[in-house]
């Protein structure tokens, strides 16, 4: 039997190698791969500019905006539909449709929560010490120094945590919220990939060998 109905979701701290691992898992099991592409697909499907979706990418709603929306309501239906909550709902629909279409790998976007009832879901969270992640961030050219890399990691981790916890509950990065939680710096790229692949093979004995 193939792995065409397998769903893998990779949550990650910034700089822990989530995208690289996600792409490798998709290739290993013959699955589609989605990260920011989910936003572009959602934007096209609902007739919105991908730039608008990108603006809200893994960001929780502004507390000030939410306060005013709750207190006074949002009169403009278009404005309401383009709020973080509206975009999250549309993105969630696209994630569900993609998961129904075929097996796939999602990176982030709280897809583990959105697809939590899927019987063939494997949820993984990757983390690593911040100095190791900063080294990786600098090495790939996203920051000019270790200090800047650490600052970037802290800022983006905070964005991701706030986004996830706002929409999915208080579980981002918490080990008991995932099937696997791994230190990618401790194991290295190949070691991390091997653990995840072996876990999937042992849990679902009917998937094709990689």
XYZ file of C-alpha atoms in Angstrom:
210
model
C 0.000 0.000 0.000
C 1.216 3.515 -0.719
C 1.402 6.485 1.614
C -1.047 8.550 -0.429
C -3.310 9.184 2.580
C -0.517 9.988 5.045
C -0.490 13.493 6.555
C 2.683 14.823 8.181
C 2.743 18.195 9.937
C 6.041 19.744 10.999
C 5.916 22.454 13.652
C 9.217 24.166 14.303
C 11.258 26.793 16.023
C 12.799 29.207 13.561
C 16.144 27.912 12.347
C 15.583 24.309 13.422
C 15.383 22.980 9.861
C 11.634 22.460 9.568
C 11.348 23.274 5.890
C 14.337 21.134 4.932
C 13.068 18.180 6.958
C 9.535 18.666 5.654
C 10.683 18.613 2.039
C 12.791 15.508 2.654
C 9.835 13.701 4.253
C 7.621 14.610 1.313
C 10.191 13.195 -1.077
C 10.738 10.064 1.025
C 7.060 9.137 1.124
C 5.968 10.539 -2.227
C 3.800 13.275 -0.724
C 2.895 16.803 -1.736
C 4.673 19.550 0.219
C 3.112 22.783 1.489
C 4.374 25.680 3.580
C 3.798 29.276 2.428
C 2.386 27.809 -0.758
C -0.762 27.119 1.267
C -1.297 30.856 1.525
C -0.843 31.395 -2.195
C -3.258 28.574 -2.977
C -5.796 29.989 -0.536
C -5.428 33.465 -1.990
C -5.978 32.262 -5.551
C -8.908 30.052 -4.588
C -10.764 32.837 -2.803
C -9.822 35.572 -5.244
C -7.480 37.513 -2.966
C -3.976 38.762 -3.502
C -1.312 36.438 -2.056
C 0.265 39.553 -0.528
C -2.741 39.983 1.756
C -2.473 36.411 2.996
C 1.276 36.774 3.482
C 0.693 39.825 5.684
C -1.073 37.614 8.220
C 1.233 34.601 7.826
C 1.517 32.917 11.255
C 0.588 36.125 13.049
C -2.123 36.408 15.674
C -4.661 39.255 15.380
C -3.709 42.614 16.844
C -5.040 42.793 20.428
C -6.140 46.400 19.816
C -8.036 45.465 16.658
C -9.689 42.521 18.403
C -10.700 44.779 21.301
C -12.414 47.278 19.013
C -13.992 44.524 16.913
C -15.456 42.881 20.000
C -16.612 46.156 21.522
C -18.117 47.827 18.455
C -18.402 45.103 15.847
C -17.003 45.255 12.317
C -19.483 46.865 9.990
C -17.668 46.237 6.753
C -18.072 42.592 5.741
C -15.047 42.764 3.447
C -12.867 44.136 6.246
C -14.152 41.434 8.539
C -13.416 38.737 5.957
C -9.859 40.026 5.595
C -9.165 40.007 9.323
C -6.693 37.476 10.715
C -9.620 35.316 11.805
C -11.223 35.453 8.364
C -7.991 34.595 6.598
C -7.255 31.808 9.078
C -10.644 30.248 8.355
C -10.010 30.362 4.611
C -6.528 28.966 5.020
C -7.939 26.171 7.192
C -10.427 25.258 4.480
C -7.648 24.986 1.928
C -5.526 22.842 4.259
C -8.459 20.452 4.767
C -9.138 20.274 1.036
C -5.491 19.564 0.255
C -5.432 16.823 2.903
C -8.563 15.255 1.409
C -7.065 15.339 -2.060
C -3.890 13.362 -1.283
C -1.258 12.642 1.317
C 0.940 15.631 2.056
C 3.384 17.391 4.342
C 2.490 20.720 5.924
C 5.016 22.957 7.654
C 3.488 25.144 10.368
C 0.194 27.041 9.930
C -1.257 25.069 12.891
C -2.098 22.326 10.395
C -1.668 19.724 13.138
C -4.585 21.318 14.984
C -6.696 21.818 11.872
C -6.211 18.145 10.908
C -6.166 16.761 14.457
C -8.928 14.232 13.730
C -7.258 12.782 10.641
C -6.571 9.065 11.293
C -3.248 9.107 9.434
C -1.803 12.264 10.967
C 1.781 12.419 12.227
C 2.649 15.639 14.053
C 6.266 16.576 14.698
C 7.835 19.536 16.473
C 11.479 20.463 15.831
C 13.461 22.563 18.269
C 17.110 23.296 18.986
C 19.246 25.514 21.246
C 19.018 29.104 20.089
C 22.766 29.452 19.467
C 22.682 26.460 17.105
C 19.665 27.858 15.328
C 21.334 31.264 15.027
C 24.329 29.598 13.381
C 22.026 27.980 10.835
C 20.206 31.269 10.242
C 23.490 33.062 9.549
C 24.777 30.206 7.370
C 21.772 30.407 5.062
C 22.081 34.183 4.792
C 19.028 35.284 6.756
C 21.024 37.279 9.337
C 24.462 38.933 9.312
C 25.568 37.820 12.791
C 24.843 35.308 15.545
C 23.317 38.062 17.679
C 21.008 39.155 14.855
C 20.173 35.524 14.195
C 19.160 35.037 17.828
C 17.026 38.175 17.714
C 15.305 36.949 14.561
C 14.708 33.509 16.066
C 13.180 34.952 19.237
C 10.933 37.330 17.303
C 9.641 34.758 14.829
C 9.228 32.094 17.502
C 7.122 34.563 19.469
C 4.994 35.266 16.372
C 4.486 31.557 15.744
C 3.694 30.767 19.361
C 1.187 33.612 19.652
C -0.452 32.636 16.362
C -0.724 28.953 17.260
C -1.928 29.497 20.798
C -4.510 32.082 19.713
C -6.149 29.807 17.154
C -5.310 26.300 18.391
C -4.913 26.603 22.156
C -1.940 26.687 24.487
C 0.188 23.959 22.939
C 2.862 25.364 20.624
C 6.167 23.613 21.273
C 4.801 21.576 24.169
C 5.922 17.959 23.865
C 2.582 16.427 24.813
C 0.919 18.272 21.932
C 2.830 16.296 19.276
C 3.554 12.710 18.355
C 7.265 13.509 18.212
C 9.344 16.368 19.638
C 12.980 16.348 18.538
C 16.137 18.397 19.056
C 17.318 18.699 15.461
C 20.713 20.092 16.493
C 21.410 17.141 18.781
C 20.545 14.551 16.157
C 21.602 16.466 13.062
C 19.745 16.551 9.771
C 20.120 12.893 8.836
C 19.537 11.657 12.380
C 16.379 13.727 12.774
C 15.079 12.574 9.422
C 15.803 8.928 10.236
C 13.928 9.077 13.562
C 10.839 10.564 11.923
C 10.872 8.169 8.993
C 11.318 5.148 11.253
C 8.540 6.348 13.544
C 6.176 6.631 10.586
C 7.191 3.249 9.203
C 6.713 1.577 12.597
C 3.394 3.296 13.297
C 1.960 2.686 9.842
C 3.361 -0.592 8.603
C 1.535 -0.262 5.313
C 3.458 2.753 3.999
C 6.006 2.221 1.319
C 9.595 1.907 2.451
C 11.761 4.935 1.861
